[in-house]
Every structure is written in structure tokens, then in C-alpha cells.
Coordinates of C-alpha atoms and ligand atoms in Angstrom, one line a residue:
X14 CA -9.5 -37.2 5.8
X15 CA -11.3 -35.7 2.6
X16 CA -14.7 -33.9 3.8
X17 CA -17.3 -35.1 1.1
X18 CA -21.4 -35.6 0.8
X19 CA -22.5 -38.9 1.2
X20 CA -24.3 -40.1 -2.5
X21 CA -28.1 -39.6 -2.3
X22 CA -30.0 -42.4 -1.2
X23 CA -33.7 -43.5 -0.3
X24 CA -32.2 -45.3 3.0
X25 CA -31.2 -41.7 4.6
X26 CA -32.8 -40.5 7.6
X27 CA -34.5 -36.5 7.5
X28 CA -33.1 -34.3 9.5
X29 CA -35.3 -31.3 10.0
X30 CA -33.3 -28.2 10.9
X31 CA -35.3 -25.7 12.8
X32 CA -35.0 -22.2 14.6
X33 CA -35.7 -21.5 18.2
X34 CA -39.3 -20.8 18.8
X35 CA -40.6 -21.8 15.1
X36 CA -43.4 -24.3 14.3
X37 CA -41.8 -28.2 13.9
X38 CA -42.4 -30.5 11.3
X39 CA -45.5 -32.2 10.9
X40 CA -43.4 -35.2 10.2
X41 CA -41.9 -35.0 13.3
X42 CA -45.4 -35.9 15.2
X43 CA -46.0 -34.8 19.1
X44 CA -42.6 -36.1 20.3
X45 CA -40.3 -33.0 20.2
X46 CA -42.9 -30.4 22.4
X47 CA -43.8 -33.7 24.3
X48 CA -40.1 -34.2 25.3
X49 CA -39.4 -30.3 25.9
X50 CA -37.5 -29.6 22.4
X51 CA -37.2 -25.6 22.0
X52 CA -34.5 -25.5 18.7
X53 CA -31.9 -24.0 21.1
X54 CA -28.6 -23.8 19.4
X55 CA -27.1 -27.2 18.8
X56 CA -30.1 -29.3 20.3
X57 CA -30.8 -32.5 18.9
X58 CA -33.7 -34.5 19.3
X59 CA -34.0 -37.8 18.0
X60 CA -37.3 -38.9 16.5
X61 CA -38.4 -42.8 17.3
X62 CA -40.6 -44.9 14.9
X63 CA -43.3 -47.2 15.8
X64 CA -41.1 -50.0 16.4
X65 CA -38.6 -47.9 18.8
X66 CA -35.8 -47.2 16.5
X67 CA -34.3 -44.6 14.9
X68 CA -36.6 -42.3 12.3
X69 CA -35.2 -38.6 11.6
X70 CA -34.3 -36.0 13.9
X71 CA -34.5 -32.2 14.7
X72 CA -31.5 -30.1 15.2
X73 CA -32.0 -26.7 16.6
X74 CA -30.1 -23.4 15.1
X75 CA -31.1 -21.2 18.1
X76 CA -32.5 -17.8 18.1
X77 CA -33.2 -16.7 14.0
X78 CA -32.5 -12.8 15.3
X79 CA -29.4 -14.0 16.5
X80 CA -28.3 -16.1 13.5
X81 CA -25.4 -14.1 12.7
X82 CA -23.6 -14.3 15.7
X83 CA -24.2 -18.9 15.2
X84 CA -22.7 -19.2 12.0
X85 CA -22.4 -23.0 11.2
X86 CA -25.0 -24.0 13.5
X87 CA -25.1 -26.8 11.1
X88 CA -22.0 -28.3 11.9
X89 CA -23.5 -29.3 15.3
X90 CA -25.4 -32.1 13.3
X91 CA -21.8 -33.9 13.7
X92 CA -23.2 -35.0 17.1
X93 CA -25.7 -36.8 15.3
X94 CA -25.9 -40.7 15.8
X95 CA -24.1 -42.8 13.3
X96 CA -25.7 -42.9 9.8
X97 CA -26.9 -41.2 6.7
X98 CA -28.7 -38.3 7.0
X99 CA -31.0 -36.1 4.3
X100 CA -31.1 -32.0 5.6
X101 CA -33.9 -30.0 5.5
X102 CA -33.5 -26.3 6.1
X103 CA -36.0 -23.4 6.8
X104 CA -35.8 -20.8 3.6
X105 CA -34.0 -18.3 5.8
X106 CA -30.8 -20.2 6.4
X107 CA -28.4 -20.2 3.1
X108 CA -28.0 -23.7 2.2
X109 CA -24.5 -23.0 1.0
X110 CA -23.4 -22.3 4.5
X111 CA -25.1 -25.1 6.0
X112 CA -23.5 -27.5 3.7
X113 CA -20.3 -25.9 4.5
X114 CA -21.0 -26.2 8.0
X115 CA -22.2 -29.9 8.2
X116 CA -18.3 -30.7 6.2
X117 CA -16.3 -28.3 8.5
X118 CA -18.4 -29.7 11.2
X119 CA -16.7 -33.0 11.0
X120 CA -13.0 -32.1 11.3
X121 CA -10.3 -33.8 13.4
X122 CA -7.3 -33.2 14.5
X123 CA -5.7 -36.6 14.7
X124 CA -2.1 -37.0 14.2
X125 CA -1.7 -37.8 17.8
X126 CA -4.9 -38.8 19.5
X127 CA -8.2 -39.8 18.4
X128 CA -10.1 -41.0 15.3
X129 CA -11.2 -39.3 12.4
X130 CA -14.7 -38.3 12.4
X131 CA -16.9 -41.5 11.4
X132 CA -20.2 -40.4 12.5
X133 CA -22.8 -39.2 11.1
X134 CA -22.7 -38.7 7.2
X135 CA -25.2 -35.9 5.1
X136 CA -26.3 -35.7 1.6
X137 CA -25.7 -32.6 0.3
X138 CA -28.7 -29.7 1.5
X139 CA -30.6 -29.1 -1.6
X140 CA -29.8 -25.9 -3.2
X141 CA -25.8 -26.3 -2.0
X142 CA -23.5 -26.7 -4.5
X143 CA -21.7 -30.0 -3.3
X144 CA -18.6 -29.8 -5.3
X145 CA -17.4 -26.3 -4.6
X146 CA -18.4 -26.7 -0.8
X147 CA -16.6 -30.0 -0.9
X148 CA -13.8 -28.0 -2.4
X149 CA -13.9 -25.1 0.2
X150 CA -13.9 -27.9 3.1
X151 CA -11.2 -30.1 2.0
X152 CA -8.8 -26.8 1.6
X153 CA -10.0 -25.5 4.8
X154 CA -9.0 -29.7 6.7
X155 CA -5.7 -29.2 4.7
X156 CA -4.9 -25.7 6.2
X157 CA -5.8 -26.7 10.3
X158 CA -3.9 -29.9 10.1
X159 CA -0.7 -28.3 8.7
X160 CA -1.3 -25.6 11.3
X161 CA -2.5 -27.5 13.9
X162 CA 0.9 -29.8 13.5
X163 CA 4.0 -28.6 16.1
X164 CA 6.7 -27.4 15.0
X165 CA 8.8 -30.8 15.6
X166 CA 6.9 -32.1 12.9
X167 CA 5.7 -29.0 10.8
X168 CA 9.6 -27.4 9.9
X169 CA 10.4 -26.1 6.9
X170 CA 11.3 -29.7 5.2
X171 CA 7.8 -31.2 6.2
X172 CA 6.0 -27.7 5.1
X173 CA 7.8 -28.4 1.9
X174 CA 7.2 -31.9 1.4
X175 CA 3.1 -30.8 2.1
X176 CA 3.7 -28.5 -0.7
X177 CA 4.9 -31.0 -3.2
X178 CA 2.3 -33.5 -2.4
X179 CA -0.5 -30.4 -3.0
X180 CA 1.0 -29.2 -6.0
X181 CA 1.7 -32.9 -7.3
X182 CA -2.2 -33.9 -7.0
X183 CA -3.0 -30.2 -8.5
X184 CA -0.6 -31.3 -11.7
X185 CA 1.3 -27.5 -10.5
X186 CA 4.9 -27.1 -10.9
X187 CA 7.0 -26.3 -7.9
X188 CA 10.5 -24.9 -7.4
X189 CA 12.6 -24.5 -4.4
X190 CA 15.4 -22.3 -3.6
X191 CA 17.1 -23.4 -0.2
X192 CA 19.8 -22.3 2.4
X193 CA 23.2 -20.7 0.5
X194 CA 21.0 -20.7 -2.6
X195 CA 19.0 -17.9 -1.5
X196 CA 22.0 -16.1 -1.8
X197 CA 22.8 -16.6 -5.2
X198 CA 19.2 -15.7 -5.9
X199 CA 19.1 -12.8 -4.5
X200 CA 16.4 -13.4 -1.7
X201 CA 18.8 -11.6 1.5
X202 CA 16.0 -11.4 3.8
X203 CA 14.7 -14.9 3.9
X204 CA 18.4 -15.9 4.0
X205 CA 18.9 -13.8 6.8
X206 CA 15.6 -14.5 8.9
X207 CA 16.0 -18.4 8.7
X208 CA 19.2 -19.1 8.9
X209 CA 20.1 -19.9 12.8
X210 CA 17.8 -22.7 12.5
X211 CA 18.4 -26.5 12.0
X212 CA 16.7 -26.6 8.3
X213 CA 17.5 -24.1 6.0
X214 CA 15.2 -21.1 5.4
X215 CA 13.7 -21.4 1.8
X216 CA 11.3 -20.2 -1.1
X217 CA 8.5 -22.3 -2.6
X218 CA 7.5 -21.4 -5.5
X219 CA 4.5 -22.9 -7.4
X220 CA 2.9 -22.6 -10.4
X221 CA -0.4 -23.5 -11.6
X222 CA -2.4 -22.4 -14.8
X223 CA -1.1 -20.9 -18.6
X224 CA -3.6 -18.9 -19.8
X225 CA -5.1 -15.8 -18.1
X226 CA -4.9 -12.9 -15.8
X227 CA -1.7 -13.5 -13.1
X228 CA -2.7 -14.1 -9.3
X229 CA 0.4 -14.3 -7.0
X230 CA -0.4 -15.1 -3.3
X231 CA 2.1 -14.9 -1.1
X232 CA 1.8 -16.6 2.4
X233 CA 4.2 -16.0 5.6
X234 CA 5.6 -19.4 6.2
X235 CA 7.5 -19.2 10.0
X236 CA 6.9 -22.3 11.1
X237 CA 7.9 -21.6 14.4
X238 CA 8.8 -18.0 15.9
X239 CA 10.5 -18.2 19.2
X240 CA 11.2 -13.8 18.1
X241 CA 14.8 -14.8 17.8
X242 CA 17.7 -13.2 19.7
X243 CA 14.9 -10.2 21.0
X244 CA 13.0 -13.2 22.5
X245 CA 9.1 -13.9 23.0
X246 CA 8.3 -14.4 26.9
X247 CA 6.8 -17.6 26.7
X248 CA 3.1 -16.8 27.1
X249 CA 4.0 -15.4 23.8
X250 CA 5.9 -17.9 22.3
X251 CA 3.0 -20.5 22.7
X252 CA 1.3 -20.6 19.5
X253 CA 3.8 -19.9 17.3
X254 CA 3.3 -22.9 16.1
X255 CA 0.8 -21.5 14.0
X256 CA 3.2 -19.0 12.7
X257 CA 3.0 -20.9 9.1
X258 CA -0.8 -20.3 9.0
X259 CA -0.2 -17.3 6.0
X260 CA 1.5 -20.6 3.9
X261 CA -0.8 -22.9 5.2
X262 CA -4.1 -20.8 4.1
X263 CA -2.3 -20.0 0.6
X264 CA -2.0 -24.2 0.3
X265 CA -5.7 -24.4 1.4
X266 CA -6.6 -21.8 -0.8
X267 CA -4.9 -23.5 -3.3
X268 CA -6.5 -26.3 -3.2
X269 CA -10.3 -25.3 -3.3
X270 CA -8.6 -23.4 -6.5
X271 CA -7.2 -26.6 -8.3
X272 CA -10.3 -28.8 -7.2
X273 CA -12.7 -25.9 -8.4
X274 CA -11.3 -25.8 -11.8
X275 CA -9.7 -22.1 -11.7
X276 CA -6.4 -22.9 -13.3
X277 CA -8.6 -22.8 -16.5
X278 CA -9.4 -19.8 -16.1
X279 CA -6.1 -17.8 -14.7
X280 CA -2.1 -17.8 -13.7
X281 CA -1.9 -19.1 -9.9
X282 CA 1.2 -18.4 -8.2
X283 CA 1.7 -19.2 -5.3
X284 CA 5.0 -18.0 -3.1
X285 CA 6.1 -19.1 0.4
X286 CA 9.2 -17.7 2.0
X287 CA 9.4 -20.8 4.4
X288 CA 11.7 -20.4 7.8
X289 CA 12.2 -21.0 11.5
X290 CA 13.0 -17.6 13.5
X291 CA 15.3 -19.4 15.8
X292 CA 18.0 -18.3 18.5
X293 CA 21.9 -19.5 17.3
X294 CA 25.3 -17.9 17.4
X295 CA 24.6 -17.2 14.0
X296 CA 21.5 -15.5 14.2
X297 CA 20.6 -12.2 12.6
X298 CA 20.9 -9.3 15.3
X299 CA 18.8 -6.1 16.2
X300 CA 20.8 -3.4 14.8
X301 CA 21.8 -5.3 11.8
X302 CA 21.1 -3.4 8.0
X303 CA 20.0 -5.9 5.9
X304 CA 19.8 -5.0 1.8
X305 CA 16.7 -6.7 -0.1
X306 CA 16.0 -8.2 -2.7
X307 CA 14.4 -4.5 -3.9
X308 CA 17.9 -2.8 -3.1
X309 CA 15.8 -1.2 -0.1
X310 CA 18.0 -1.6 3.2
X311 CA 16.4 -2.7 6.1
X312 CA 17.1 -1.6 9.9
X313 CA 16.4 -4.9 11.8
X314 CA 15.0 -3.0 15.3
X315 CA 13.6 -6.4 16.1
X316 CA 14.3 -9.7 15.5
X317 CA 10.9 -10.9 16.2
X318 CA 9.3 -8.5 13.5
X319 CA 10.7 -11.4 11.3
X320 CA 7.3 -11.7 8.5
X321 CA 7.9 -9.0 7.4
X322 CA 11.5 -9.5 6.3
X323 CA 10.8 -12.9 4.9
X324 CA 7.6 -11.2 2.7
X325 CA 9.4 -8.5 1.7
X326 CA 11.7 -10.5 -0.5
X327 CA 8.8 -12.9 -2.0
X328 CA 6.5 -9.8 -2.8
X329 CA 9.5 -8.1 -4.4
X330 CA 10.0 -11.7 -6.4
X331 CA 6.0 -11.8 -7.0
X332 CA 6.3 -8.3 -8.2
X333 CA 8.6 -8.2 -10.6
X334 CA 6.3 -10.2 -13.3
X335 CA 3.5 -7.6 -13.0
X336 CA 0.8 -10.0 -11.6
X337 CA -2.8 -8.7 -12.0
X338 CA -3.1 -9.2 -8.5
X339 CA -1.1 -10.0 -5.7
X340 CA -2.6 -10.9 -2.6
X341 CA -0.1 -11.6 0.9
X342 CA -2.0 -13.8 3.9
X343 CA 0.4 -13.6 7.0
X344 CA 0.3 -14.0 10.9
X345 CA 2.0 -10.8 10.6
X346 CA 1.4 -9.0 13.7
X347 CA -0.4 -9.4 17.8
X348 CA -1.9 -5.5 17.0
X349 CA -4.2 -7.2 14.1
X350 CA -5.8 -9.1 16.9
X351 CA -6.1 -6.2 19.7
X352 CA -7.7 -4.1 17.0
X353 CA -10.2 -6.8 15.9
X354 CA -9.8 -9.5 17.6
X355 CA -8.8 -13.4 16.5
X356 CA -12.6 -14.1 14.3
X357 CA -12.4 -10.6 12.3
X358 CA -8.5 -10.1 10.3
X359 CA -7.7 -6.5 8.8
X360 CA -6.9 -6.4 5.2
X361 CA -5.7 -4.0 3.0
X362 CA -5.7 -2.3 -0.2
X363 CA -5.7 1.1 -2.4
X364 CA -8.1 0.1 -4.6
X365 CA -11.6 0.7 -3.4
X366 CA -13.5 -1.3 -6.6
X367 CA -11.0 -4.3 -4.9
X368 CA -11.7 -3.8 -1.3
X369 CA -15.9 -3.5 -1.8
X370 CA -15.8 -6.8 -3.6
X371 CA -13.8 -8.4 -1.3
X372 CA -15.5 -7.1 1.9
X373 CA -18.5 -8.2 0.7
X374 CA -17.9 -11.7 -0.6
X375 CA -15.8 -12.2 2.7
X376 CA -19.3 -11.6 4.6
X377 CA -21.5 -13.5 2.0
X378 CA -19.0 -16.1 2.0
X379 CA -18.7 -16.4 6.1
X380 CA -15.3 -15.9 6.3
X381 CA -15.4 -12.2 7.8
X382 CA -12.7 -9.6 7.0
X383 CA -12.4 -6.0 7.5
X384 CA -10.8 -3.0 5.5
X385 CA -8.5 -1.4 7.2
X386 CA -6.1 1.4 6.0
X387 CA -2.5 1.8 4.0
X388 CA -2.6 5.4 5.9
X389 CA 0.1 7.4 3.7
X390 CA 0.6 9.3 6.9
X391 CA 2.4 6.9 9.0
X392 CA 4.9 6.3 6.6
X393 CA 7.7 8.2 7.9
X394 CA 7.0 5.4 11.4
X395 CA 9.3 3.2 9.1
X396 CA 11.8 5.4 8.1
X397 CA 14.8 5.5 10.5
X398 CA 17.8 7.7 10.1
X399 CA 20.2 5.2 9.0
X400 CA 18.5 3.2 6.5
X401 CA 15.9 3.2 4.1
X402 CA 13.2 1.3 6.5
X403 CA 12.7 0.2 9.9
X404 CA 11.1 -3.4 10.8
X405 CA 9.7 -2.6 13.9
X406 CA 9.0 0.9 14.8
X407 CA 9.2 2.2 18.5
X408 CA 6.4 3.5 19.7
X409 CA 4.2 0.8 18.5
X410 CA 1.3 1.8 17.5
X411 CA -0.7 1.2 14.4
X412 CA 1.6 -2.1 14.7
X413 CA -0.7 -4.0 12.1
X414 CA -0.9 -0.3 9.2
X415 CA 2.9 0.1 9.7
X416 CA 3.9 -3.5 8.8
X417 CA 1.6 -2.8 6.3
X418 CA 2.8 0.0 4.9
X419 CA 6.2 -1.8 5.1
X420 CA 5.3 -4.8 2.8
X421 CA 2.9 -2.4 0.2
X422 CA 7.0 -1.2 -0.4
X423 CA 7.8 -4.3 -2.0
X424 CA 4.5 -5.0 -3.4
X425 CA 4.8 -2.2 -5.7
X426 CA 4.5 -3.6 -9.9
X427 CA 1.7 -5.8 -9.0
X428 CA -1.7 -4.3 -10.7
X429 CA -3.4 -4.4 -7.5
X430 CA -1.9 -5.3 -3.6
X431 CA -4.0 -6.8 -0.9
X432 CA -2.6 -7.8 2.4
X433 CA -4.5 -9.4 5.3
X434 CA -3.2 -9.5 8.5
X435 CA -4.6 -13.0 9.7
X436 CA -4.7 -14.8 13.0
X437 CA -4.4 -18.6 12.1
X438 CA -6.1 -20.1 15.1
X439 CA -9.4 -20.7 16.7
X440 CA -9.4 -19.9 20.4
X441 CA -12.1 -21.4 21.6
X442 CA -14.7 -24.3 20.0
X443 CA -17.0 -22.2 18.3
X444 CA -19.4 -24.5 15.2
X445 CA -17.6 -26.2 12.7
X446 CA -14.1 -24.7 14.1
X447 CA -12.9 -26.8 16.9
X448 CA -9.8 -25.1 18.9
X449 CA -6.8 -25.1 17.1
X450 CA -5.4 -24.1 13.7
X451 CA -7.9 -22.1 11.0
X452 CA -7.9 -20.9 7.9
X453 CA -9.1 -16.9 7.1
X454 CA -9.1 -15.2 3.8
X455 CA -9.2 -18.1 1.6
X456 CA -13.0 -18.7 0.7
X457 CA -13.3 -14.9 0.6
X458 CA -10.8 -14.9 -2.0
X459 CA -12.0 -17.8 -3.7
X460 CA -15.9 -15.9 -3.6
X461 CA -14.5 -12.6 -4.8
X462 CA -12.2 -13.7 -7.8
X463 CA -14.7 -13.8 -10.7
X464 CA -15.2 -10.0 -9.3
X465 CA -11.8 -8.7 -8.5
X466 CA -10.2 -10.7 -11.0
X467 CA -11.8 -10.6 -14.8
Ligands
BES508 N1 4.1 -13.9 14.5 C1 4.2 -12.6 15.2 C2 2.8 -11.9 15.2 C3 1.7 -12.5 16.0 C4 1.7 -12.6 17.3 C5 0.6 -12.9 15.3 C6 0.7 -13.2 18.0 C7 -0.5 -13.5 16.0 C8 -0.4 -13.6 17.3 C9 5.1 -11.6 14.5 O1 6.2 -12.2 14.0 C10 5.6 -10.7 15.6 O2 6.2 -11.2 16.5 N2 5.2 -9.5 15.5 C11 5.6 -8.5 16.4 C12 6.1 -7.3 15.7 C13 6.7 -6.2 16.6 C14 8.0 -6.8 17.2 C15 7.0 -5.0 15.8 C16 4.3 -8.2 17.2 O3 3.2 -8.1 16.7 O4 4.5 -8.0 18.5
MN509 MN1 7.8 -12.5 15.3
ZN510 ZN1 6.1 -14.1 13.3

């Protein structure tokens, strides 16, 4: 399904968004107060005409002081009754984020079960920009739905074939270097990582844009991690479906890029080292040394610290043409998500001009992120005695700065490095993000380009 704004039209019905507590619209006559409307979060109260149907409607956003904990209220106006619909919003609430939440409001999951959202359709809130939210939302569908899709149908062959299709209707470029290939190209780790399982391990590598400063994204692409031969448990292993929700937010981000025109302006590249961790008698082992891409050899202390392995190579690959900026969005590690939990990723970078931008148009742009630090200290964590790094230091702590610190290694010959540790997944409906797959750090990025790229 493509999330879009319905054309304007004098037939649509007003829908008067209000906050908890605040005066209603006269429009709305006695029947609201009369009925016991109070604007709590996600109310709706449907306004009659004189003949007994169906005349506008009040939605309510809940408590203003507490607006930044409802982000999206909006998207609760999906419950809405069948129709067009014409928002109206109180001057505090950015109409940019009620657009965006009245789109992402209307997602589906549907491969298996259920119908695509037909309900209730909205004109676009006045003041929105309706092609770049469009943009924003249809990246954002594309991103849950590859997530959301197991593993039996989301391997590397069908997260290659969603590839192809994006970068065919974005007129990109794609190559693809695949199983005994990787070898001859000199991408070990991937190689390595992917190679116990049923479909080869691979690199996709698109290209879109000629003119302009270079962005490279890089996205972890597991598309399922069982931890290889050192096992998840299986509370664990659960999720890992959503393993390929670093590749999946680099397609999604892709796409609000192509649809918002930016290929004008800059070199997209976009890089996903695409592979099932899986358990076979070929397997890669702990204790194995791998050598990168980079030369750098790699004590493998845990199979299941696989991202990292598979990143390493790509950002070494992404490096090597000097890209202005080179950005990596990964389910890299569980210690991201006890540090911040599953709605707030880490990400990081040296460059403090970078970060400031970023931060803030990840807040402005309600997709949250928070700085945290390459500490120079804990380097010597990935330094064992018998090779140049280690993938998974004992100890574990700092788990999400050290596989940092690990992939800033390979990063190095790109202008500027950002990583950000993401989680992929909603845990619980929340507005406008049903459970299941999601996408973080894209519309930050998107917000902060025209800063943090010139
Ligand atoms: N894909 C996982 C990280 C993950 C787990 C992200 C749960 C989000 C939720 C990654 O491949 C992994 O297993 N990381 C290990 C690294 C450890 C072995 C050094 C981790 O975080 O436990
Ligand atoms: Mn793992
Ligand atoms: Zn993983």
C-alpha cells in the first residue's frame, strides 16, 4: 500500500483536533460536552447533522503538557469512520507531524492476515508539506513490511529482489556480489558470516545520483540471526527476524530520498552486506581469525557478534572512495537497548558540528536519537593478544561503544562516520507504530542532510 493524502475536496468532512481540557469548536455545537467528550488521547466523537448523519468529528490529543510523551496522536484519527476527512489543528501541534501521523497511522501488516487499511482518508493538514510527508510515510510502510516479513520469506534472495524492485522504480543502479564471489572480491567477512546458510551471503550495492557530495549508508542486512554455532537461547532468538532492520531502514531511507528529489542534489550509495547467521557443519567457529577486507585480522570470540563482521567489510568497501559521509544503521547490539531502551537508539560520531545537527533534527523530526560516545578509552576492550581485534569482548560492557569502536576501524577514509545502533521493532502499539517492525534514523537523516551535508 502507498500512504498518500486524499485530493482536496468540498465533499470532506472537518475533523476538529483538540487538546484535553481546551475550548471546542463552535462548529461542533452542544453535542461533545453534552455527550461527556473531554479530548483524552485518542477520543473520537462523532458529530450528527440535523438529519441524523454524519457531519465532522472531534478527535482528542490528550493532555497539551504531556504532548511529548503522545507523539502521533494523530494517527488515531485511523479509527475514524469511513470517508474523507479535512484536519483542523490547534496552533501548538506542528502540522508536519500530524500529517505524518494521520499516513503512518494507517499502516498494515498484511501479507498473511487482514486487509489493508481502507478507512478513513485525510486531506493533507494545512501548513504540511504533503509530498515530502507522503515521501517519509511510504519509506517508513516499505521498511516495517520488509522487517515485519519472517525469515521464510525475507532471506537474502527476497531482501535482494526488494532491492532491485526499489532501486528499479528509483532509476538507481545495483550490483550484486554473491557466495564464492565474495571471495574473489575481497569481502572475507561477509563470506565468512553467511555462508552456513541455504542462500549465499552477499553485497548489494546501489547507486543513485552523479553529481555532488558522496553519502554512503551502510545497513546490517542478517536476515535472520539464530547467533550461529555460540547459539541464542530462544527467548533471544525470537525477533531476529528483524535482524535486517539496518538494510531495511537504508531501503526506506532510500526511498523518501528518491521520491524527495535528492539524487539531484548528491551521490547516494547505498551498501548492504546481506546474510543469514546460520548453524551448518560449515559454519564459521569461535576462535577462528578471520583477515578483512582492511588486512585487519579479526578474533571471532562469538559467533553471534556477527554485524559487526558483515559491516566491517562494507564500511571498508564504502570507505575506500572517500565518501563525504558515511552513515551505518544496524541492529548491532541487545546493550543499545538496556542503555536506552527500544524508542531512543545511540548514535555516534567524532564530529560535534555532525552530531548537533543531527540530534536536533532527529527531535524536530520525531524520530528521537541520542549521542552517545566513540570513547578512545575502551579501545584496547577489542584488542586481543592474538590478533589485531576482537568481535566480542569478555566482560561485556559498554557492548553497544565497543562494537562501535570496532566498526569506526573500518570506517576510517570517509570525511565524516556516523553509526547508530538501532532497534528495528516496535514493542508495543504505541500511535502510528502498530507492534512489529520500524524504521529509526531515517527521517532524521533525511531532516539533517541539507545541514550535515552541503
Ligand atoms: N542482532 C544482535 C543484536 C540485538 C539483539 C539487537 C537483540 C537487538 C535486540 C547481534 O547480532 C548480537 O547478537 N549481538 C550480541 C553481541 C555480543 C555477542 C558481543 C549481543 O548484543 O548480545
Ligand atoms: Mn548476533
Ligand atoms: Zn545480529
Amino acid at each position: 500500500m502507498t500512504p498518500d493524502f486524499a485530493p482536496d475536496s468540498p465533499d470532506a468532512l472537518p475533523l476538529w483536533a483538540v487538546w484535553k481540557g481546551d475550548p471546542l469548536a463552535e462548529q461542533a455545537g452542544p453535542w461533545p460536552a453534552a455527550s461527556g467528550f473531554s479530548g483524552k488521547l485518542g477520543e473520537i466523537c462523532l458529530l450528527p447533522d440535523a438529519s441524523g448523519g454524519l457531519s465532522g468529528a472531534l478527535l482528542g490529543l490528550g493532555d497539551r503538557a504531556q504532548a511529548s510523551r503522545h507523539r502521533f496522536a494523530m494517527a488515531h484519527a485511523a479509527g475514524l469512520p469511513k470517508g474523507l476527512w479535512r484536519p483542523f489543528l490547534p496552533d501548538d501541534l506542528d502540522p508536519d507531524e500530524a500529517a505524518l501521523a494521520l499516513l503512518l497511522g494507517q499502516y498494515r501488516f498484511t501479507r498473511y492476515k487482514g486487509t489493508p487499511h481502507d478507512g478513513a482518508r485525510f486531506i493533507c493538514p494545512q501548513g504540511a508539506d504533503a509530498h515530502r510527508i507522503a515521501a517519509q510515510a511510504a519509506g517508513e510502510f516499505l521498511t516495517r513490511d520488509l522487517i515485519n516479513t519472517p525469515a521464510n520469506d525475507m532471506g537474502p534472495d527476497a531482501l535482494e529482489a526488494a532491492a532491485r524492485a526499489l532501486a528499479g522504480e528509483a532509476g538507481a543502479s545495483v550490483a550484486v556480489t554473491t557466495g564464492g564471489d565474495l571471495l574473489d572480491a575481497n569481502l572475507p567477512m561477509i563470506h565468512a558470516v553467511g555462508r552456513a546458510a541455504e542462500q549465499a551471503p552477499r553485497l548489494i550495492d546501489i547507486r543513485l545520483g552523479d553529481a555532488g557530495p558522496r553519502l554512503t549508508i551502510v545497513g546490517k542486512g542478517v536476515c535472520f540471526d539464530t547467533g550461529g554455532l555460540d547459539i541464542k537461547p530462544s527467548a533471544s532468538m525470537l525477533l531476529m527476524k528483524k535482524d535486517m532492520g539496518g538494510a531495511a531502514t537504508a531501503l526506506g531511507l532510500l526511498k523518501m530520498l528518491a521520491l524527495t528529489g535528492a539524487a539531484d542534489r548528491m551521490r547516494i550509495r547505498v551498501l548492504l552486506p546481506v546474510v543469514e547467521n546460520s548453524v551448518a557443519g560449515n559454519a564459521f567457529r569461535p576462535g577462528d581469525v578471520l583477515t578483512s577486507r582492511k588486512g585487519l585480522t579479526v578474533e571471532v570470540n562469538n559467533t553471534d557478534a556477527e554485524g559487526r563482521l558483515i559491516l566491517a567489510d562494507a564500511l571498508t568497501l564504502g570507505a575506500e572512495e572517500s565518501p563525504d559521509l558515511m552513515i551505518s544503521l544496524a541492529t548491532l547490539t541487545g546493550a543499545a537497548r538496556v542503555a536506552l531502551g527500544p524508542d531512543l537508539p545511540p548514535f555516534y560520531c567524532d564530529d560535534d558540528a555532525t552530531a548537533d545537527a543531527l540530534s536536533r533534527a532527529a527531535m524536530a523530526a520525531r524520530d528521537p536519537l541520542w549521542r552517545m560516545p566513540f570513547w578512545d578509552g575502551y579501545e584496547s576492550q577489542i584488542e586481543p593478544p592474538i590478533a589485531d581485534l576482537d568481535n566480542a569482548p569478555s566482560g561485556g560492557m559498554a557492548g553497544s561503544i565497543t562494537a562501535a569502536l570496532f566498526l569506526r576501524r573500518f570506517a576510517q577514509g570517509a570525511g565524516r562516520y556516523v553509526h547508530m545502533d538501532i532497534y528495528g521493532w516496535q514493542p508495543v502499539l504505541a500511535p502510528g507504530r502498530p507492534k512489529g517492525g520500524l524504521g529509526q534514523g531515517a527521517r532524521a537523516i533525511l531532516a539533517a542532510l541539507p545541514r550535515i551535508l552541503a
